[in-house]
Amino acid sequence: MQIHFERTGGFMGRKISLSLNLNEIPAEQAATLRTLIEEANFLTIEDPPPDAESARDQFIYMVAIETDKIHHIIHTTDTSMPATLRPLIENLSSLAHSGRR
Amino acid sequence: MHSHHSIFCITPPHMLQEVSRNGTSAQREMAQRTLTASEVFRARRVSLGGGVKASPLASSLASAVSGGKQRTIYDAKQGSNLPGSMVRGEGDPASSDPAVNEAYDGCGTTYDLYLNAFGRDSIDNHGLPLNSTVHFQKGYDNAFWDGEQMVYGDGDEDLPVSERLFNRFTKSLDVIGHELTHGVTQYEANLKYSNQPGALNESMSDVFGSLVKQYQRMHTAAEADWIIGEGLFTSNVNGVGIRSMKAPGSAYNDPVLGKDPQPAHMNNYVNTVEDNGGVHINSGIPNHAFYVIAIELGGFAWEKAGLIWYKTLTEKLKADSSFMDAANLTFQAATELYGSGSLEEQAVQKGWAEVGITLSGPPATNTGCFNSVMRAIGLG
């Protein structure tokens, strides 16, 4: 399973991104991500454009998950994301941050 | 610019109830506000006429709609629920939490600039309460306007000191002015948040955010630093702030964050789909035009350049206005304020020319409908 993550927008407008192959990262980290994906019911989340009618400077998140059989992509924002998705977004944001130095 | 709200003043309550349930988002909001105000005035009448004490909620609402600064700061306690727990209201003593005080004081200075320089009473010009939430999420290196309130993260407080790049976002006064101005823009030109209108939206927030800081410091245009997000970076970053209006593209150049990508000229306009079409990137162009005009005019930038921009934002720009529209309309505003052939008019022309935009004559403004009506009744 591969995960692609991007965060754009925000006050600074800076993009951070991350691509992971769960078969190539430490087993514990991969297990955590699999759990968060499952708990988010990720594959059932639809991908409407983020509702940014009047919100400004919010982060815009993109998460894509790929396997041999599945390719599912979603976009969301801080104020529009389902609560069940937030732990996965926070985990991916943290991983993207930790790889910056 | 609030003439589109007046329909609700003559609409009976039952119809307002219908609109508040079935209207568009903007219609629902206006109807609800009118209903709330009506409730307050009814409560006041009861209180004054019948000797019956109004409820605490009605009293609070009455205070809120009476104008003046109405700041409330909430604490999200590193969670995501908005607004969070109330921690400081208007007139309350200072908190032991610096983020709370920075949000409170920054909102106050922003309110003061809008009132004293432009005669504006809060975000909606009708005393809208100013609500802010601090400590949003954990490790959240951002601030935003959610359509109703301001929200601030704590930067990289979750990382070891040696790895932190961002301080808390309330630390920078111009960030607070920037976010509050998104609210002003929402109630006025309501510039779309993509491509050139989106970059103009961002630039308006940078312009007035910078003016708030200059106003607090009593800096002239020549004395001002013209940096947006001053104080946001930790000492680990090679940069002075997020953006520079004086020299877009020069605010930071860091091994981790990369280089400030802002252009200062149309020749370097960035075509991208990211960030809603580069709204935080291409805002460097109108930002620099404003800087050039402010320097050209001298003195305090909010007095002339700021007034021209404010008049343009509140009376002339439309939701889909382009950079060229903004150039022509600021020129028109300068003419109306200072006269044809004035130094102010010339400064506006020079400012836009320096970023590669040559004036081409005014497009239709958002007062077109009003003017048509005035003409139709013989007053135009």
CSV table of C-alpha atoms in Angstrom, one decimal:
chain,number,residue,atom,x,y,z
A,1,MET,CA,0.0,0.0,0.0
A,2,GLN,CA,1.2,3.5,-0.9
A,3,ILE,CA,0.2,6.7,0.7
A,4,HIS,CA,0.6,10.1,-0.9
A,5,PHE,CA,0.0,13.2,1.3
A,6,GLU,CA,0.1,16.9,0.5
A,7,ARG,CA,-0.6,20.0,2.5
A,8,THR,CA,-0.9,23.3,0.6
A,9,GLY,CA,-2.4,26.7,1.4
A,10,GLY,CA,-2.2,28.2,4.9
A,11,PHE,CA,-1.0,31.7,5.8
A,12,MET,CA,2.4,31.0,4.2
A,13,GLY,CA,1.1,29.1,1.1
A,14,ARG,CA,3.9,26.6,1.5
A,15,LYS,CA,3.5,23.0,0.3
A,16,ILE,CA,4.7,20.0,2.3
A,17,SER,CA,4.3,16.5,1.0
A,18,LEU,CA,5.1,12.9,1.8
A,19,SER,CA,5.0,9.5,-0.1
A,20,LEU,CA,5.2,6.3,1.8
A,21,ASN,CA,5.2,2.6,0.8
A,22,LEU,CA,3.9,0.8,3.9
A,23,ASN,CA,6.0,-2.2,2.9
A,24,GLU,CA,9.2,-0.2,3.2
A,25,ILE,CA,8.8,1.6,6.5
A,26,PRO,CA,9.2,0.2,10.0
A,27,ALA,CA,6.5,-2.3,10.8
A,28,GLU,CA,5.2,-0.4,13.9
A,29,GLN,CA,4.8,2.8,11.9
A,30,ALA,CA,3.0,0.9,9.1
A,31,ALA,CA,0.7,-0.8,11.6
A,32,THR,CA,-0.3,2.6,13.1
A,33,LEU,CA,-1.1,4.0,9.7
A,34,ARG,CA,-3.1,1.0,8.7
A,35,THR,CA,-5.1,1.4,11.9
A,36,LEU,CA,-5.7,5.1,11.4
A,37,ILE,CA,-6.8,4.5,7.8
A,38,GLU,CA,-9.2,1.8,8.9
A,39,GLU,CA,-10.6,4.0,11.8
A,40,ALA,CA,-11.1,6.9,9.4
A,41,ASN,CA,-13.2,4.7,7.1
A,42,PHE,CA,-11.0,6.3,4.5
A,43,LEU,CA,-12.3,4.4,1.5
A,44,THR,CA,-15.8,5.5,2.3
A,45,ILE,CA,-15.0,9.2,2.4
A,46,GLU,CA,-16.2,11.0,-0.6
A,47,ASP,CA,-14.1,13.7,-2.3
A,48,PRO,CA,-16.1,16.8,-2.7
A,49,PRO,CA,-14.0,20.0,-3.1
A,50,PRO,CA,-13.2,21.5,0.3
A,51,ASP,CA,-15.9,23.9,1.4
A,52,ALA,CA,-14.0,27.1,1.5
A,53,GLU,CA,-16.8,29.5,0.7
A,54,SER,CA,-15.6,32.0,3.2
A,55,ALA,CA,-12.7,30.4,5.0
A,56,ARG,CA,-9.3,32.0,4.2
A,57,ASP,CA,-5.7,30.8,4.9
A,58,GLN,CA,-6.8,27.3,5.8
A,59,PHE,CA,-4.6,24.3,5.0
A,60,ILE,CA,-5.8,22.2,2.2
A,61,TYR,CA,-4.9,18.5,2.6
A,62,MET,CA,-4.8,15.8,-0.1
A,63,VAL,CA,-4.5,12.1,0.8
A,64,ALA,CA,-4.3,9.4,-1.8
A,65,ILE,CA,-4.1,5.6,-1.1
A,66,GLU,CA,-3.1,3.1,-3.7
A,67,THR,CA,-3.0,-0.6,-3.8
A,68,ASP,CA,-3.1,-3.1,-6.7
A,69,LYS,CA,-6.9,-2.8,-6.5
A,70,ILE,CA,-7.7,0.6,-5.0
A,71,HIS,CA,-6.9,4.2,-5.8
A,72,HIS,CA,-8.8,6.6,-3.6
A,73,ILE,CA,-8.0,10.3,-3.2
A,74,ILE,CA,-9.6,12.9,-0.9
A,75,HIS,CA,-9.2,16.6,-0.3
A,76,THR,CA,-10.1,18.3,2.9
A,77,THR,CA,-9.5,21.3,5.2
A,78,ASP,CA,-9.1,21.9,8.9
A,79,THR,CA,-12.7,22.9,9.4
A,80,SER,CA,-14.4,20.5,6.9
A,81,MET,CA,-12.6,17.2,7.7
A,82,PRO,CA,-14.5,14.4,9.4
A,83,ALA,CA,-13.4,13.9,13.0
A,84,THR,CA,-12.5,10.3,12.3
A,85,LEU,CA,-10.0,11.5,9.6
A,86,ARG,CA,-8.2,14.0,11.8
A,87,PRO,CA,-5.8,11.5,13.6
A,88,LEU,CA,-4.6,10.2,10.2
A,89,ILE,CA,-4.1,13.8,8.9
A,90,GLU,CA,-2.2,14.7,12.1
A,91,ASN,CA,0.0,11.6,11.8
A,92,LEU,CA,0.8,12.3,8.2
A,93,SER,CA,1.5,16.0,8.9
A,94,SER,CA,3.8,15.0,11.7
A,95,LEU,CA,5.7,12.6,9.5
A,96,ALA,CA,6.0,15.2,6.7
A,97,HIS,CA,7.4,17.7,9.3
A,98,SER,CA,9.8,15.2,10.8
A,99,GLY,CA,11.4,14.6,7.5
A,100,ARG,CA,12.1,18.2,6.8
A,101,ARG,CA,15.5,18.5,8.5
B,1,MET,CA,-21.7,48.9,0.5
B,2,HIS,CA,-24.3,47.5,2.8
B,3,SER,CA,-27.3,48.4,0.7
B,4,HIS,CA,-27.8,44.7,-0.1
B,5,HIS,CA,-28.6,44.0,3.5
B,6,SER,CA,-31.4,46.6,3.8
B,7,ILE,CA,-34.0,44.3,2.4
B,8,PHE,CA,-34.0,42.6,5.8
B,9,CYS,CA,-35.0,45.8,7.6
B,10,ILE,CA,-38.4,45.9,5.9
B,11,THR,CA,-39.1,42.2,5.8
B,12,PRO,CA,-41.6,40.8,8.4
B,13,PRO,CA,-40.2,38.3,10.9
B,14,HIS,CA,-42.1,35.3,9.5
B,15,MET,CA,-40.4,35.8,6.2
B,16,LEU,CA,-37.1,36.3,7.8
B,17,GLN,CA,-37.6,32.9,9.5
B,18,GLU,CA,-38.2,31.3,6.1
B,19,VAL,CA,-35.1,33.0,4.7
B,20,SER,CA,-33.1,31.8,7.7
B,21,ARG,CA,-34.1,28.3,7.0
B,22,ASN,CA,-34.2,28.1,3.2
B,23,GLY,CA,-32.0,30.9,1.8
B,24,THR,CA,-28.5,30.8,0.5
B,25,SER,CA,-25.7,30.8,3.0
B,26,ALA,CA,-25.3,34.6,2.9
B,27,GLN,CA,-29.1,35.1,3.0
B,28,ARG,CA,-29.5,32.8,6.0
B,29,GLU,CA,-26.7,34.6,7.8
B,30,MET,CA,-28.2,38.1,7.2
B,31,ALA,CA,-31.7,36.9,8.1
B,32,GLN,CA,-30.5,35.4,11.3
B,33,ARG,CA,-28.6,38.5,12.3
B,34,THR,CA,-31.6,40.7,11.6
B,35,LEU,CA,-33.8,38.4,13.7
B,36,THR,CA,-31.2,38.5,16.5
B,37,ALA,CA,-31.1,42.2,16.4
B,38,SER,CA,-34.9,42.4,16.5
B,39,GLU,CA,-34.9,40.2,19.5
B,40,VAL,CA,-32.4,42.5,21.2
B,41,PHE,CA,-34.4,45.6,20.5
B,42,ARG,CA,-37.6,43.9,21.7
B,43,ALA,CA,-35.7,42.9,24.9
B,44,ARG,CA,-34.6,46.5,25.2
B,45,ARG,CA,-38.1,47.8,24.8
B,46,VAL,CA,-39.3,45.4,27.5
B,47,SER,CA,-36.5,46.4,29.8
B,48,LEU,CA,-37.0,50.1,29.3
B,49,GLY,CA,-40.8,50.3,29.1
B,50,GLY,CA,-42.1,47.6,31.3
B,51,GLY,CA,-39.6,47.5,34.1
B,52,VAL,CA,-38.9,43.8,33.2
B,53,LYS,CA,-35.2,42.9,33.3
B,54,ALA,CA,-33.9,41.6,30.0
B,55,SER,CA,-32.3,38.1,30.1
B,56,PRO,CA,-28.5,37.9,30.3
B,57,LEU,CA,-28.3,36.7,26.7
B,58,ALA,CA,-30.4,39.6,25.5
B,59,SER,CA,-28.3,42.0,27.5
B,60,SER,CA,-25.2,40.5,26.1
B,61,LEU,CA,-26.6,40.7,22.5
B,62,ALA,CA,-27.7,44.3,23.1
B,63,SER,CA,-24.2,45.2,24.1
B,64,ALA,CA,-22.8,43.4,21.1
B,65,VAL,CA,-25.0,45.2,18.6
B,66,SER,CA,-24.5,48.6,20.2
B,67,GLY,CA,-21.1,48.9,18.5
B,68,GLY,CA,-17.6,49.4,19.9
B,69,LYS,CA,-15.0,46.8,20.5
B,70,GLN,CA,-16.4,43.5,21.5
B,71,ARG,CA,-13.5,41.1,21.8
B,72,THR,CA,-13.8,37.5,23.0
B,73,ILE,CA,-10.8,35.1,23.1
B,74,TYR,CA,-11.4,31.3,23.3
B,75,ASP,CA,-8.9,28.5,24.0
B,76,ALA,CA,-9.1,25.4,21.8
B,77,LYS,CA,-6.7,23.7,24.3
B,78,GLN,CA,-4.8,22.1,21.3
B,79,GLY,CA,-8.0,20.5,20.0
B,80,SER,CA,-10.0,21.3,16.9
B,81,ASN,CA,-13.4,22.3,18.3
B,82,LEU,CA,-14.3,25.9,17.6
B,83,PRO,CA,-14.6,28.3,19.3
B,84,GLY,CA,-13.4,26.4,22.4
B,85,SER,CA,-13.6,27.7,26.0
B,86,MET,CA,-14.0,31.4,26.6
B,87,VAL,CA,-10.9,32.8,28.4
B,88,ARG,CA,-11.1,36.5,28.1
B,89,GLY,CA,-13.9,38.9,27.3
B,90,GLU,CA,-14.0,42.6,26.5
B,91,GLY,CA,-12.7,44.6,29.4
B,92,ASP,CA,-11.5,41.6,31.4
B,93,PRO,CA,-8.0,41.8,33.0
B,94,ALA,CA,-5.0,40.4,31.2
B,95,SER,CA,-4.5,36.7,31.2
B,96,SER,CA,-1.4,34.8,32.3
B,97,ASP,CA,-1.4,33.3,28.8
B,98,PRO,CA,0.5,35.5,26.3
B,99,ALA,CA,-1.3,34.1,23.3
B,100,VAL,CA,-4.6,35.2,24.8
B,101,ASN,CA,-3.4,38.7,25.4
B,102,GLU,CA,-1.7,39.0,22.0
B,103,ALA,CA,-5.0,38.0,20.3
B,104,TYR,CA,-7.0,40.4,22.5
B,105,ASP,CA,-4.6,43.3,22.1
B,106,GLY,CA,-4.0,42.7,18.4
B,107,CYS,CA,-7.7,42.6,17.7
B,108,GLY,CA,-8.0,45.9,19.6
B,109,THR,CA,-5.3,47.6,17.6
B,110,THR,CA,-6.8,46.4,14.3
B,111,TYR,CA,-10.2,47.6,15.4
B,112,ASP,CA,-8.7,51.0,16.3
B,113,LEU,CA,-7.0,51.4,13.0
B,114,TYR,CA,-10.2,50.7,11.0
B,115,LEU,CA,-12.2,53.0,13.2
B,116,ASN,CA,-9.8,55.9,13.5
B,117,ALA,CA,-8.4,55.9,10.0
B,118,PHE,CA,-11.4,54.8,8.0
B,119,GLY,CA,-14.4,55.3,10.3
B,120,ARG,CA,-15.2,51.6,10.2
B,121,ASP,CA,-16.9,49.9,13.1
B,122,SER,CA,-15.5,46.4,13.2
B,123,ILE,CA,-15.5,43.7,10.5
B,124,ASP,CA,-19.0,44.4,9.2
B,125,ASN,CA,-19.0,48.1,10.0
B,126,HIS,CA,-21.8,47.4,12.4
B,127,GLY,CA,-19.9,46.4,15.5
B,128,LEU,CA,-19.6,42.7,14.8
B,129,PRO,CA,-18.1,41.0,17.8
B,130,LEU,CA,-14.5,40.0,17.3
B,131,ASN,CA,-14.0,36.3,18.2
B,132,SER,CA,-10.6,34.6,18.2
B,133,THR,CA,-9.5,31.1,19.2
B,134,VAL,CA,-5.9,30.4,20.3
B,135,HIS,CA,-4.1,27.1,20.8
B,136,PHE,CA,-5.8,25.5,17.9
B,137,GLN,CA,-4.6,21.9,17.5
B,138,LYS,CA,-1.1,20.7,18.4
B,139,GLY,CA,1.9,21.8,16.3
B,140,TYR,CA,-0.3,23.9,14.1
B,141,ASP,CA,1.9,26.3,12.2
B,142,ASN,CA,-0.9,28.5,10.8
B,143,ALA,CA,-3.6,31.1,11.4
B,144,PHE,CA,-6.9,31.4,9.5
B,145,TRP,CA,-10.2,33.1,9.2
B,146,ASP,CA,-13.0,30.5,9.1
B,147,GLY,CA,-15.7,32.8,7.8
B,148,GLU,CA,-16.8,33.9,11.3
B,149,GLN,CA,-13.8,34.1,13.5
B,150,MET,CA,-10.0,34.1,13.7
B,151,VAL,CA,-8.1,31.0,14.6
B,152,TYR,CA,-4.4,30.8,15.7
B,153,GLY,CA,-2.0,27.8,16.1
B,154,ASP,CA,1.0,27.6,18.4
B,155,GLY,CA,3.6,26.9,15.6
B,156,ASP,CA,6.0,24.1,16.3
B,157,GLU,CA,5.7,24.0,20.1
B,158,ASP,CA,5.5,20.2,19.9
B,159,LEU,CA,9.0,19.9,18.4
B,160,PRO,CA,12.4,20.1,20.2
B,161,VAL,CA,13.6,23.7,20.3
B,162,SER,CA,16.4,23.0,17.9
B,163,GLU,CA,13.9,21.9,15.2
B,164,ARG,CA,11.3,24.6,15.7
B,165,LEU,CA,10.7,26.8,12.7
B,166,PHE,CA,7.5,28.7,13.7
B,167,ASN,CA,6.6,30.6,16.9
B,168,ARG,CA,2.9,31.0,17.9
B,169,PHE,CA,1.0,32.9,15.3
B,170,THR,CA,-0.4,35.5,17.6
B,171,LYS,CA,3.1,36.8,18.1
B,172,SER,CA,2.9,38.8,14.9
B,173,LEU,CA,0.5,41.7,15.0
B,174,ASP,CA,0.3,41.9,11.2
B,175,VAL,CA,-1.0,38.3,11.2
B,176,ILE,CA,-3.9,39.3,13.4
B,177,GLY,CA,-4.6,42.4,11.2
B,178,HIS,CA,-4.3,40.1,8.1
B,179,GLU,CA,-6.9,37.6,9.4
B,180,LEU,CA,-9.3,40.2,10.6
B,181,THR,CA,-9.1,41.9,7.2
B,182,HIS,CA,-10.3,38.7,5.5
B,183,GLY,CA,-13.5,39.3,7.4
B,184,VAL,CA,-13.7,42.9,6.2
B,185,THR,CA,-13.1,41.7,2.6
B,186,GLN,CA,-15.8,39.1,3.1
B,187,TYR,CA,-18.3,41.8,4.0
B,188,GLU,CA,-17.2,44.1,1.3
B,189,ALA,CA,-15.8,43.2,-2.2
B,190,ASN,CA,-15.9,39.5,-1.2
B,191,LEU,CA,-13.1,38.7,-3.6
B,192,LYS,CA,-13.2,35.1,-4.8
B,193,TYR,CA,-10.4,33.0,-3.3
B,194,SER,CA,-8.6,31.9,-6.4
B,195,ASN,CA,-6.2,33.2,-9.0
B,196,GLN,CA,-6.0,37.0,-9.3
B,197,PRO,CA,-9.1,37.9,-7.2
B,198,GLY,CA,-7.7,35.5,-4.6
B,199,ALA,CA,-4.3,37.1,-4.7
B,200,LEU,CA,-6.0,40.5,-4.4
B,201,ASN,CA,-7.9,39.1,-1.4
B,202,GLU,CA,-4.6,38.0,0.2
B,203,SER,CA,-2.9,41.3,-0.7
B,204,MET,CA,-5.7,43.4,1.0
B,205,SER,CA,-5.1,41.4,4.1
B,206,ASP,CA,-1.3,42.0,3.9
B,207,VAL,CA,-1.8,45.7,3.2
B,208,PHE,CA,-4.1,46.3,6.2
B,209,GLY,CA,-2.2,43.9,8.4
B,210,SER,CA,1.0,45.9,7.7
B,211,LEU,CA,-0.9,49.2,8.3
B,212,VAL,CA,-2.1,47.9,11.7
B,213,LYS,CA,1.5,47.3,12.7
B,214,GLN,CA,2.6,50.7,11.4
B,215,TYR,CA,-0.3,52.4,13.2
B,216,GLN,CA,0.7,50.7,16.5
B,217,ARG,CA,4.3,51.8,16.1
B,218,MET,CA,3.5,55.2,14.6
B,219,HIS,CA,5.8,54.4,11.8
B,220,THR,CA,5.8,56.4,8.6
B,221,ALA,CA,6.0,54.6,5.2
B,222,ALA,CA,9.7,55.2,5.2
B,223,GLU,CA,10.2,53.9,8.7
B,224,ALA,CA,8.1,50.7,8.3
B,225,ASP,CA,9.6,47.3,7.7
B,226,TRP,CA,6.9,46.2,5.3
B,227,ILE,CA,7.4,42.6,6.5
B,228,ILE,CA,4.4,40.3,6.9
B,229,GLY,CA,4.7,37.7,9.7
B,230,GLU,CA,7.6,39.4,11.5
B,231,GLY,CA,8.5,37.3,14.5
B,232,LEU,CA,6.9,34.1,13.3
B,233,PHE,CA,10.1,32.4,12.5
B,234,THR,CA,12.3,31.0,15.2
B,235,SER,CA,16.1,31.7,15.2
B,236,ASN,CA,16.5,28.4,13.3
B,237,VAL,CA,15.2,30.0,10.1
B,238,ASN,CA,17.1,32.2,7.8
B,239,GLY,CA,14.4,34.8,7.2
B,240,VAL,CA,12.9,38.0,8.5
B,241,GLY,CA,9.2,37.0,8.0
B,242,ILE,CA,6.8,35.3,5.6
B,243,ARG,CA,6.5,38.0,3.0
B,244,SER,CA,8.1,41.4,2.1
B,245,MET,CA,6.0,44.1,0.6
B,246,LYS,CA,9.1,46.2,0.0
B,247,ALA,CA,11.0,43.4,-1.8
B,248,PRO,CA,8.7,40.4,-2.6
B,249,GLY,CA,10.8,37.2,-2.9
B,250,SER,CA,13.3,38.3,-0.3
B,251,ALA,CA,11.7,37.5,3.1
B,252,TYR,CA,13.4,34.2,3.6
B,253,ASN,CA,15.9,31.8,2.0
B,254,ASP,CA,16.3,28.8,4.2
B,255,PRO,CA,17.6,25.2,3.7
B,256,VAL,CA,14.4,23.8,5.1
B,257,LEU,CA,11.7,26.3,4.0
B,258,GLY,CA,13.3,27.1,0.7
B,259,LYS,CA,13.2,30.6,-0.9
B,260,ASP,CA,10.4,33.1,-0.7
B,261,PRO,CA,8.5,32.5,-4.0
B,262,GLN,CA,6.7,35.9,-4.3
B,263,PRO,CA,7.1,37.9,-7.5
B,264,ALA,CA,7.2,41.7,-7.5
B,265,HIS,CA,6.4,42.1,-11.2
B,266,MET,CA,3.8,40.7,-13.7
B,267,ASN,CA,6.7,39.3,-15.7
B,268,ASN,CA,7.2,36.8,-12.9
B,269,TYR,CA,3.5,36.0,-12.3
B,270,VAL,CA,3.3,32.4,-11.2
B,271,ASN,CA,0.7,30.2,-12.9
B,272,THR,CA,-0.1,27.3,-10.6
B,273,VAL,CA,-3.1,25.3,-9.5
B,274,GLU,CA,-1.7,24.9,-6.0
B,275,ASP,CA,-2.8,27.2,-3.2
B,276,ASN,CA,-6.0,28.2,-5.0
B,277,GLY,CA,-3.9,29.4,-8.0
B,278,GLY,CA,-1.1,30.8,-6.0
B,279,VAL,CA,-3.0,33.3,-3.9
B,280,HIS,CA,-0.2,33.7,-1.4
B,281,ILE,CA,2.4,33.9,-4.1
B,282,ASN,CA,1.1,36.4,-6.6
B,283,SER,CA,-0.2,38.7,-3.9
B,284,GLY,CA,3.4,40.0,-4.0
B,285,ILE,CA,2.5,42.0,-7.1
B,286,PRO,CA,-0.3,44.2,-5.6
B,287,ASN,CA,1.6,44.2,-2.3
B,288,HIS,CA,4.6,45.9,-4.0
B,289,ALA,CA,2.4,48.3,-5.9
B,290,PHE,CA,0.9,49.5,-2.6
B,291,TYR,CA,4.4,49.8,-1.0
B,292,VAL,CA,5.6,52.0,-3.9
B,293,ILE,CA,2.6,54.2,-3.7
B,294,ALA,CA,2.9,54.6,0.1
B,295,ILE,CA,6.6,55.5,-0.2
B,296,GLU,CA,5.8,57.9,-3.0
B,297,LEU,CA,3.2,59.7,-0.9
B,298,GLY,CA,5.2,59.6,2.3
B,299,GLY,CA,3.9,60.2,5.8
B,300,PHE,CA,1.7,57.6,7.5
B,301,ALA,CA,0.7,55.0,4.9
B,302,TRP,CA,-2.8,54.6,6.3
B,303,GLU,CA,-3.6,58.3,5.7
B,304,LYS,CA,-3.5,58.4,1.9
B,305,ALA,CA,-2.4,55.1,0.3
B,306,GLY,CA,-4.5,53.2,2.9
B,307,LEU,CA,-7.5,55.4,2.4
B,308,ILE,CA,-7.3,54.9,-1.4
B,309,TRP,CA,-7.1,51.1,-0.9
B,310,TYR,CA,-9.9,51.2,1.7
B,311,LYS,CA,-12.2,53.1,-0.6
B,312,THR,CA,-11.4,50.7,-3.4
B,313,LEU,CA,-12.1,47.6,-1.3
B,314,THR,CA,-15.4,48.9,0.1
B,315,GLU,CA,-16.8,50.8,-2.9
B,316,LYS,CA,-15.3,49.6,-6.1
B,317,LEU,CA,-13.8,46.1,-6.3
B,318,LYS,CA,-16.0,43.1,-7.3
B,319,ALA,CA,-15.7,39.5,-6.5
B,320,ASP,CA,-14.0,38.7,-9.7
B,321,SER,CA,-11.8,41.7,-10.0
B,322,SER,CA,-8.4,41.3,-11.6
B,323,PHE,CA,-5.1,43.1,-10.9
B,324,MET,CA,-5.8,45.4,-13.9
B,325,ASP,CA,-9.3,46.1,-12.4
B,326,ALA,CA,-7.6,46.9,-9.0
B,327,ALA,CA,-5.1,49.2,-10.7
B,328,ASN,CA,-7.8,51.1,-12.6
B,329,LEU,CA,-10.1,51.3,-9.6
B,330,THR,CA,-7.5,52.5,-7.1
B,331,PHE,CA,-6.7,55.2,-9.7
B,332,GLN,CA,-10.4,56.1,-9.8
B,333,ALA,CA,-10.5,56.2,-6.0
B,334,ALA,CA,-7.5,58.5,-5.9
B,335,THR,CA,-9.1,60.8,-8.4
B,336,GLU,CA,-12.3,60.9,-6.3
B,337,LEU,CA,-10.5,61.5,-3.1
B,338,TYR,CA,-7.7,63.9,-4.2
B,339,GLY,CA,-8.7,65.3,-7.6
B,340,SER,CA,-7.7,64.8,-11.2
B,341,GLY,CA,-4.0,65.3,-11.9
B,342,SER,CA,-3.2,65.1,-8.1
B,343,LEU,CA,0.0,63.8,-6.8
B,344,GLU,CA,-1.9,60.9,-5.2
B,345,GLU,CA,-3.3,60.0,-8.6
B,346,GLN,CA,0.2,60.1,-10.1
B,347,ALA,CA,1.5,58.0,-7.3
B,348,VAL,CA,-1.1,55.3,-7.9
B,349,GLN,CA,-0.2,55.2,-11.6
B,350,LYS,CA,3.5,54.9,-10.8
B,351,GLY,CA,3.0,52.1,-8.2
B,352,TRP,CA,1.2,49.9,-10.7
B,353,ALA,CA,3.6,50.7,-13.5
B,354,GLU,CA,6.5,49.5,-11.3
B,355,VAL,CA,4.9,46.1,-11.1
B,356,GLY,CA,4.2,45.9,-14.8
B,357,ILE,CA,0.5,47.1,-14.9
B,358,THR,CA,-0.4,50.0,-17.1
B,359,LEU,CA,-3.7,51.7,-16.4
B,360,SER,CA,-6.3,51.1,-19.0
B,361,GLY,CA,-9.4,53.0,-17.8
B,362,PRO,CA,-11.9,52.0,-15.1
B,363,PRO,CA,-14.0,48.9,-15.4
B,364,ALA,CA,-17.6,48.7,-14.0
B,365,THR,CA,-17.6,48.9,-10.2
B,366,ASN,CA,-19.8,47.4,-7.6
B,367,THR,CA,-21.6,50.7,-7.3
B,368,GLY,CA,-22.9,50.3,-10.9
B,369,CYS,CA,-26.4,49.2,-9.8
B,370,PHE,CA,-26.7,52.0,-7.3
B,371,ASN,CA,-25.6,54.6,-9.8
B,372,SER,CA,-28.1,53.2,-12.3
B,373,VAL,CA,-30.9,53.7,-9.8
B,374,MET,CA,-29.7,57.2,-9.0
B,375,ARG,CA,-29.6,58.1,-12.6
B,376,ALA,CA,-33.1,56.6,-13.1
B,377,ILE,CA,-34.6,58.8,-10.4
B,378,GLY,CA,-32.7,61.8,-11.7
B,379,LEU,CA,-30.1,62.1,-9.0
B,380,GLY,CA,-27.2,60.6,-10.9
